[in-house]
């Protein structure tokens, strides 16, 4: 159903070879017994080649590790303090007013921080603010964003691409490469250089509160191939990608923003599952790696120590054993996974001791600088190591073009962030992801029958949705709505009315455009949906996290069941086309939900 991809998006030969290798691995692995992700596998590591035999996988990694005239010239102008602060990236918001910008400007001018991480705001405001901050900085600032599904994840008036779970359902990785390329265009247009993506965690815990839909799925090969596609799409187009959250945040039920998750597994399990995608991206030349705030006692038994502050994990495993030669970033140093157990200043010293190159989102730049200087004076840290990492950060700035810095052009910025090609990419991603889990007696596609009464119930909505609107043009149906916190009297009246219809189209929406983990419906609201599915011929379409299928105990009794993963308008439009027979289902479930819906399911 998809037209050929535009030739300007032809996939590089390196990427095509990588996909062939992955396909071969998937073929041979399919001949073996299906792997149990919780089964302990005996792993025999391969001998590690001597350090001097390392071959860097691409131009970016080579650039970060070689001498450069611009890097040398800038480095010579920096004081010892400024070499330290080049290793710091601070958070910035373009929607928090003049005082916030004044505070950021102080850190840029007085402390000479090396970079910024933008969060909420708008394109015009962010671009204007970036120009002012760059003009005030002694060294051009390395600017990043935590934009796993594009800049629209963080700012208004910008494209929002699908999150990884939806992408995990797609059987065409070249579309994900194309999305990465579009994201890179938007980053460059906004004067940004580094994306804290892709997420390469293998999410094999349905109760994970923080990764979940942010992962490509539960299969390590899928995660490897799809994260590779996104990474190459960005780096082939001049944006540094950052794989996260090393060494794997997928099997936890604790959110590291609020506490320190504990991963109890040892190397045998990690080598057989969690580390697989990280190894693959390292071998393929990913430029950045973010280390998570997760405690792994089998790798470092120090009490309450997150991986981000662990030398055996950051230096021993990541740098020395896996031979990662790119930039190593901490996860945000403001998160409770660190601050609950380690004070500001001491935490940053420990992060540098562990082997990180860049400290992200510090609690206090002055406290961190003072503590790091004291650690150098006492011998805990060496100025030589600080200098090496500073040169590496400067080399990254050279690679992204900051040696030829130009202010962002504000004219036509909004139009450039909404190119027709980007909209076409989003449409193709939406259509390629739809996963048809059930279609009893070939109920879909639906055809209009004169004497059949159809009701369209939007669960979690208060007004006509895109899905309902697109259907209404060709399949007349009476529209109903089941908002959250509906009172019992209204529920009873709605139940009585809906049971009169011959066919129910039940579309389910989470509380926001981002997927959720539990949908937020009351037991009574879920009970009505379960009853309708049991009692009536029904087509159910879920526009949210696939794991939330388990919130409805009878949903497997639906005559037809379609998963859209998110309520993006393009996804809803694609679902309507599929219901009407204008689109064929191509997606496969990227995770196991329960005994009824397993990884790989999809008609």
Coordinates of N, CA, C and O in Angstrom, one line a residue, residues 21-146:
X21 N 22.8 -8.1 7.9 CA 23.3 -8.9 9.0 C 22.3 -9.2 10.0 O 22.2 -10.3 10.6
X22 N 21.5 -8.2 10.4 CA 20.5 -8.4 11.4 C 19.4 -9.4 10.9 O 18.9 -10.3 11.6
X23 N 19.1 -9.3 9.6 CA 18.1 -10.2 9.1 C 18.6 -11.7 9.1 O 17.8 -12.6 9.5
X24 N 19.9 -11.8 8.8 CA 20.4 -13.2 8.9 C 20.4 -13.7 10.3 O 20.1 -14.9 10.6
X25 N 20.7 -12.8 11.3 CA 20.7 -13.2 12.7 C 19.3 -13.6 13.1 O 19.1 -14.6 13.8
X26 N 18.3 -12.8 12.7 CA 16.9 -13.1 13.0 C 16.5 -14.5 12.4 O 15.8 -15.3 13.0
X27 N 16.9 -14.8 11.2 CA 16.5 -16.0 10.5 C 17.1 -17.2 11.3 O 16.3 -18.1 11.6
X28 N 18.4 -17.2 11.6 CA 18.9 -18.3 12.3 C 18.4 -18.4 13.7 O 18.2 -19.5 14.3
X29 N 18.2 -17.2 14.4 CA 17.6 -17.3 15.7 C 16.2 -17.9 15.8 O 15.8 -18.5 16.7
X30 N 15.5 -17.7 14.6 CA 14.1 -18.2 14.6 C 14.1 -19.7 14.5 O 13.1 -20.4 14.7
X31 N 15.2 -20.3 14.1 CA 15.3 -21.8 14.0 C 15.5 -22.4 15.4 O 15.5 -23.6 15.5
X32 N 15.9 -21.6 16.3 CA 16.1 -22.1 17.7 C 14.9 -22.0 18.5 O 13.9 -21.4 18.2
X33 N 15.0 -22.6 19.7 CA 13.9 -22.5 20.7 C 13.7 -21.1 21.1 O 14.7 -20.3 21.2
X34 N 12.5 -20.6 21.2 CA 12.2 -19.3 21.6 C 12.8 -18.9 22.9 O 12.7 -19.7 23.9
X35 N 13.5 -17.8 23.0 CA 14.3 -17.4 24.2 C 13.4 -16.9 25.3 O 12.5 -16.1 25.0
X36 N 13.6 -17.4 26.4 CA 13.0 -16.9 27.6 C 13.8 -15.7 28.2 O 15.0 -16.0 28.6
X37 N 13.3 -14.5 28.1 CA 14.2 -13.3 28.6 C 14.6 -13.4 30.0 O 15.5 -12.7 30.4
X38 N 13.9 -14.2 30.8 CA 14.3 -14.3 32.2 C 15.1 -15.5 32.5 O 15.5 -15.8 33.7
X39 N 15.5 -16.3 31.5 CA 16.3 -17.5 31.7 C 17.7 -17.1 31.8 O 18.2 -16.3 31.0
X40 N 18.5 -17.7 32.7 CA 19.9 -17.4 32.8 C 20.7 -18.2 31.7 O 20.5 -19.4 31.5
X41 N 21.4 -17.4 30.9 CA 22.2 -18.0 29.8 C 23.7 -17.9 30.2 O 24.2 -16.9 30.6
X42 N 24.4 -19.0 30.0 CA 25.9 -19.0 30.3 C 26.5 -18.3 29.1 O 26.4 -18.7 28.0
X43 N 27.3 -17.3 29.4 CA 27.9 -16.5 28.3 C 29.4 -16.5 28.5 O 29.9 -16.3 29.6
X44 N 30.1 -16.8 27.4 CA 31.5 -16.8 27.4 C 32.0 -15.6 26.5 O 31.9 -15.6 25.3
X45 N 32.5 -14.6 27.2 CA 32.9 -13.4 26.5 C 34.1 -13.7 25.5 O 34.9 -14.5 25.8
X46 N 34.1 -13.0 24.4 CA 35.2 -13.1 23.5 C 36.4 -12.4 24.0 O 36.3 -11.4 24.7
X47 N 37.6 -12.9 23.6 CA 38.8 -12.1 24.1 C 38.8 -10.7 23.5 O 38.3 -10.4 22.4
X48 N 39.2 -9.8 24.4 CA 39.2 -8.4 24.0 C 40.6 -8.0 23.3 O 41.6 -8.3 23.8
X49 N 40.5 -7.4 22.2 CA 41.7 -7.0 21.5 C 42.4 -5.9 22.3 O 41.8 -5.1 23.0
X50 N 43.7 -5.7 22.1 CA 44.4 -4.7 22.8 C 43.9 -3.3 22.4 O 43.4 -3.1 21.3
X51 N 44.0 -2.3 23.3 CA 43.5 -1.0 23.0 C 44.0 -0.4 21.8 O 43.3 0.3 21.0
X52 N 45.3 -0.6 21.4 CA 45.9 0.0 20.3 C 45.4 -0.5 18.9 O 45.8 0.0 17.9
X53 N 44.6 -1.6 19.0 CA 44.1 -2.2 17.7 C 42.7 -1.7 17.4 O 42.1 -2.2 16.4
X54 N 42.1 -0.8 18.2 CA 40.7 -0.4 18.0 C 40.5 0.3 16.7 O 41.4 1.1 16.2
X55 N 39.5 -0.1 16.0 CA 39.1 0.6 14.7 C 37.8 1.3 14.9 O 36.8 0.7 15.2
X56 N 37.8 2.6 14.8 CA 36.6 3.4 15.0 C 35.7 3.2 13.9 O 36.1 3.2 12.7
X57 N 34.4 3.1 14.1 CA 33.4 2.6 13.1 C 33.0 3.7 12.1 O 32.5 3.3 11.1
X58 N 33.2 5.0 12.4 CA 32.8 6.0 11.4 C 33.5 7.3 11.7 O 34.2 7.4 12.6
X59 N 33.2 8.3 10.8 CA 33.8 9.5 10.9 C 33.6 10.3 12.2 O 34.5 11.0 12.7
X60 N 32.4 10.2 12.8 CA 32.1 10.8 14.0 C 33.0 10.3 15.1 O 33.6 11.1 15.8
X61 N 33.1 9.0 15.3 CA 33.9 8.5 16.4 C 35.4 8.8 16.2 O 36.1 9.1 17.1
X62 N 35.8 8.8 14.9 CA 37.2 9.1 14.6 C 37.4 10.6 14.9 O 38.5 10.9 15.5
X63 N 36.5 11.5 14.6 CA 36.6 12.9 14.9 C 36.8 13.2 16.3 O 37.5 14.1 16.8
X64 N 36.0 12.4 17.2 CA 36.1 12.7 18.6 C 37.4 12.3 19.2 O 37.7 12.6 20.4
X65 N 38.2 11.5 18.5 CA 39.4 10.9 19.1 C 40.7 11.3 18.4 O 41.7 10.6 18.6
X66 N 40.6 12.3 17.6 CA 41.9 12.7 16.9 C 42.2 14.2 17.1 O 41.3 14.9 17.6
X67 N 43.4 14.6 16.9 CA 43.8 15.9 17.1 C 43.2 16.8 16.0 O 43.1 16.4 14.8
X68 N 42.9 18.1 16.4 CA 42.3 19.0 15.4 C 42.8 20.4 15.7 O 42.9 20.8 16.9
X69 N 43.1 21.2 14.7 CA 43.7 22.5 14.9 C 42.7 23.4 15.6 O 43.1 24.2 16.5
X70 N 41.4 23.4 15.2 CA 40.4 24.3 15.9 C 40.3 23.9 17.4 O 40.2 24.8 18.2
X71 N 40.2 22.6 17.6 CA 40.1 22.1 19.0 C 41.3 22.6 19.8 O 41.1 23.1 20.9
X72 N 42.5 22.5 19.3 CA 43.7 22.9 20.0 C 43.7 24.4 20.2 O 44.0 24.9 21.3
X73 N 43.2 25.2 19.3 CA 43.2 26.6 19.4 C 42.2 27.1 20.5 O 42.5 28.0 21.3
X74 N 41.1 26.5 20.5 CA 40.1 26.9 21.5 C 40.5 26.4 22.9 O 40.4 27.1 23.9
X75 N 41.0 25.2 22.9 CA 41.4 24.6 24.2 C 42.5 25.5 24.9 O 42.4 25.7 26.1
X76 N 43.4 26.1 24.1 CA 44.5 26.9 24.7 C 43.9 28.2 25.3 O 44.6 28.8 26.2
X77 N 42.7 28.6 24.9 CA 42.1 29.8 25.5 C 41.4 29.6 26.8 O 41.0 30.6 27.5
X78 N 41.2 28.3 27.2 CA 40.4 28.0 28.3 C 41.2 27.9 29.6 O 42.3 27.3 29.6
X79 N 40.7 28.5 30.7 CA 41.3 28.3 32.0 C 41.0 26.9 32.5 O 40.1 26.3 32.0
X80 N 41.7 26.5 33.6 CA 41.4 25.2 34.1 C 40.0 25.1 34.6 O 39.3 24.0 34.4
X81 N 39.4 26.1 35.1 CA 38.0 26.1 35.5 C 37.1 25.9 34.3 O 36.1 25.2 34.3
X82 N 37.4 26.6 33.2 CA 36.6 26.6 32.0 C 36.6 25.2 31.3 O 35.7 24.8 30.7
X83 N 37.8 24.5 31.5 CA 37.9 23.2 31.0 C 36.9 22.2 31.7 O 36.4 21.3 31.1
X84 N 36.7 22.5 33.0 CA 35.8 21.7 33.8 C 34.4 22.0 33.3 O 33.6 21.1 33.1
X85 N 34.0 23.3 33.2 CA 32.6 23.6 32.9 C 32.2 23.3 31.5 O 31.0 23.3 31.2
X86 N 33.2 23.1 30.6 CA 32.9 22.6 29.3 C 32.2 21.2 29.3 O 31.6 20.8 28.4
X87 N 32.4 20.5 30.4 CA 31.8 19.2 30.6 C 30.4 19.2 31.2 O 29.9 18.2 31.6
X88 N 29.8 20.4 31.3 CA 28.5 20.6 31.9 C 27.5 21.1 30.9 O 27.7 22.0 30.1
X89 N 26.3 20.4 30.9 CA 25.1 20.9 30.1 C 24.0 21.2 31.0 O 23.6 20.3 31.8
X90 N 23.5 22.4 30.9 CA 22.4 22.8 31.9 C 21.1 22.9 31.2 O 21.0 23.1 29.9
X91 N 20.0 22.8 31.9 CA 18.6 22.8 31.4 C 18.2 24.2 31.1 O 18.5 25.1 31.9
X92 N 17.4 24.3 30.0 CA 16.9 25.6 29.6 C 15.5 25.5 29.1 O 15.1 24.5 28.4
X93 N 14.6 26.5 29.4 CA 13.2 26.5 29.0 C 13.0 27.8 28.3 O 13.4 28.9 28.8
X94 N 12.4 27.8 27.1 CA 12.1 29.0 26.4 C 10.8 29.6 26.8 O 10.4 30.7 26.2
X95 N 10.1 29.0 27.7 CA 8.7 29.5 28.1 C 8.7 30.0 29.6 O 7.6 30.1 30.1
X96 N 9.8 30.2 30.2 CA 9.8 30.6 31.6 C 10.2 32.0 31.9 O 10.4 32.4 33.0
X97 N 10.2 32.8 30.9 CA 10.3 34.3 31.1 C 11.7 34.8 31.3 O 12.7 34.1 31.3
X98 N 11.8 36.1 31.4 CA 13.1 36.9 31.5 C 14.0 36.4 32.6 O 15.2 36.4 32.4
X99 N 13.5 36.2 33.8 CA 14.3 35.8 34.9 C 15.0 34.5 34.7 O 16.2 34.3 35.0
X100 N 14.3 33.5 34.1 CA 15.0 32.2 33.8 C 16.1 32.4 32.8 O 17.2 31.9 33.0
X101 N 15.9 33.2 31.8 CA 16.9 33.5 30.8 C 18.1 34.2 31.4 O 19.3 33.9 31.1
X102 N 17.8 35.1 32.3 CA 18.9 35.8 33.0 C 19.7 34.9 33.9 O 21.0 35.0 33.9
X103 N 19.1 33.9 34.5 CA 19.8 32.9 35.3 C 20.7 32.0 34.4 O 21.9 31.7 34.7
X104 N 20.2 31.7 33.3 CA 20.9 30.8 32.3 C 22.1 31.7 31.8 O 23.2 31.2 31.6
X105 N 21.8 32.9 31.4 CA 22.9 33.8 30.9 C 24.0 33.9 31.9 O 25.2 34.0 31.5
X106 N 23.7 34.0 33.2 CA 24.8 34.0 34.2 C 25.7 32.8 34.1 O 26.9 32.9 34.2
X107 N 25.1 31.6 34.0 CA 25.9 30.4 33.9 C 26.7 30.4 32.6 O 27.8 29.8 32.6
X108 N 26.2 30.9 31.6 CA 26.9 30.9 30.3 C 28.1 31.9 30.3 O 29.2 31.6 29.9
X109 N 27.8 33.1 30.8 CA 28.9 34.1 30.8 C 29.9 34.0 31.9 O 31.1 34.2 31.7
X110 N 29.4 33.7 33.1 CA 30.3 33.7 34.3 C 31.0 32.3 34.4 O 32.2 32.3 34.7
X111 N 30.3 31.2 34.2 CA 30.9 29.9 34.4 C 31.3 29.2 33.1 O 32.0 28.2 33.2
X112 N 30.9 29.8 31.9 CA 31.3 29.2 30.6 C 30.9 27.7 30.5 O 31.7 26.9 30.0
X113 N 29.7 27.4 30.8 CA 29.2 26.0 30.7 C 29.3 25.6 29.2 O 29.2 26.5 28.3
X114 N 29.5 24.3 29.0 CA 29.7 23.9 27.6 C 28.5 23.7 26.8 O 28.6 23.7 25.5
X115 N 27.3 23.5 27.4 CA 26.2 23.2 26.6 C 24.9 23.4 27.3 O 24.8 23.6 28.5
X116 N 23.8 23.3 26.5 CA 22.4 23.5 27.0 C 21.6 22.3 26.6 O 21.8 21.7 25.5
X117 N 20.5 22.0 27.4 CA 19.5 21.1 27.0 C 18.2 21.8 27.1 O 17.7 22.2 28.2
X118 N 17.5 21.9 25.9 CA 16.3 22.7 25.9 C 15.1 21.7 26.2 O 15.1 20.6 25.8
X119 N 14.1 22.3 27.0 CA 12.9 21.6 27.3 C 11.7 22.4 26.8 O 11.8 22.8 25.6
X120 N 10.7 22.6 27.5 CA 9.4 23.2 27.0 C 9.6 24.6 26.5 O 10.5 25.4 27.0
X121 N 8.8 24.9 25.5 CA 8.8 26.2 24.9 C 8.3 26.2 23.5 O 7.5 25.3 23.1
X122 N 8.7 27.1 22.6 CA 8.2 27.2 21.3 C 9.4 27.4 20.3 O 10.4 28.0 20.7
X123 N 9.2 27.1 19.0 CA 10.3 27.2 18.1 C 10.9 28.6 18.0 O 12.1 28.8 18.0
X124 N 10.0 29.6 17.8 CA 10.5 31.0 17.6 C 11.2 31.5 18.9 O 12.3 32.0 18.8
X125 N 10.6 31.2 20.0 CA 11.2 31.7 21.3 C 12.5 31.0 21.5 O 13.5 31.6 22.0
X126 N 12.6 29.7 21.2 CA 13.8 28.9 21.5 C 14.9 29.4 20.6 O 16.1 29.6 21.0
X127 N 14.6 29.6 19.3 CA 15.6 30.0 18.4 C 16.2 31.4 18.7 O 17.4 31.6 18.7
X128 N 15.3 32.3 19.1 CA 15.7 33.6 19.5 C 16.6 33.6 20.8 O 17.6 34.3 20.9
X129 N 16.2 32.8 21.7 CA 16.9 32.6 23.0 C 18.3 32.0 22.7 O 19.3 32.4 23.3
X130 N 18.3 31.0 21.8 CA 19.6 30.3 21.4 C 20.5 31.3 20.9 O 21.7 31.4 21.2
X131 N 20.1 32.2 20.0 CA 20.9 33.2 19.4 C 21.5 34.1 20.4 O 22.7 34.5 20.4
X132 N 20.7 34.5 21.4 CA 21.2 35.4 22.5 C 22.3 34.7 23.3 O 23.3 35.3 23.7
X133 N 22.0 33.5 23.7 CA 22.9 32.7 24.5 C 24.2 32.4 23.8 O 25.3 32.5 24.4
X134 N 24.1 32.0 22.5 CA 25.3 31.7 21.8 C 26.2 33.0 21.6 O 27.4 32.9 21.7
X135 N 25.5 34.1 21.4 CA 26.3 35.4 21.3 C 27.0 35.7 22.6 O 28.1 36.4 22.5
X136 N 26.5 35.3 23.7 CA 27.1 35.6 25.0 C 28.2 34.6 25.4 O 28.9 34.9 26.4
X137 N 28.3 33.5 24.7 CA 29.2 32.4 25.1 C 30.6 32.6 24.6 O 30.8 32.9 23.4
X138 N 31.6 32.3 25.4 CA 33.0 32.4 25.0 C 33.3 31.3 23.9 O 33.9 31.6 22.9
X139 N 32.8 30.1 24.1 CA 32.9 29.0 23.2 C 31.5 28.6 22.7 O 30.6 28.6 23.5
X140 N 31.3 28.4 21.4 CA 29.9 28.0 21.0 C 29.4 26.9 21.8 O 30.1 25.9 22.1
X141 N 28.1 27.0 22.1 CA 27.4 26.0 23.0 C 27.0 24.8 22.2 O 26.4 24.9 21.2
X142 N 27.2 23.6 22.8 CA 26.7 22.4 22.3 C 25.2 22.3 22.8 O 25.0 22.2 24.0
X143 N 24.3 22.2 21.9 CA 22.9 22.3 22.3 C 22.2 21.0 22.0 O 22.2 20.5 20.9
X144 N 21.5 20.4 23.0 CA 20.8 19.2 22.8 C 19.4 19.3 23.3 O 18.9 20.3 23.8
X145 N 18.6 18.2 23.0 CA 17.2 18.0 23.5 C 16.9 16.6 23.7 O 17.5 15.7 23.0
X146 N 16.2 16.3 24.7 CA 15.7 14.9 25.0 C 14.4 14.7 24.1 O 13.3 14.9 24.6

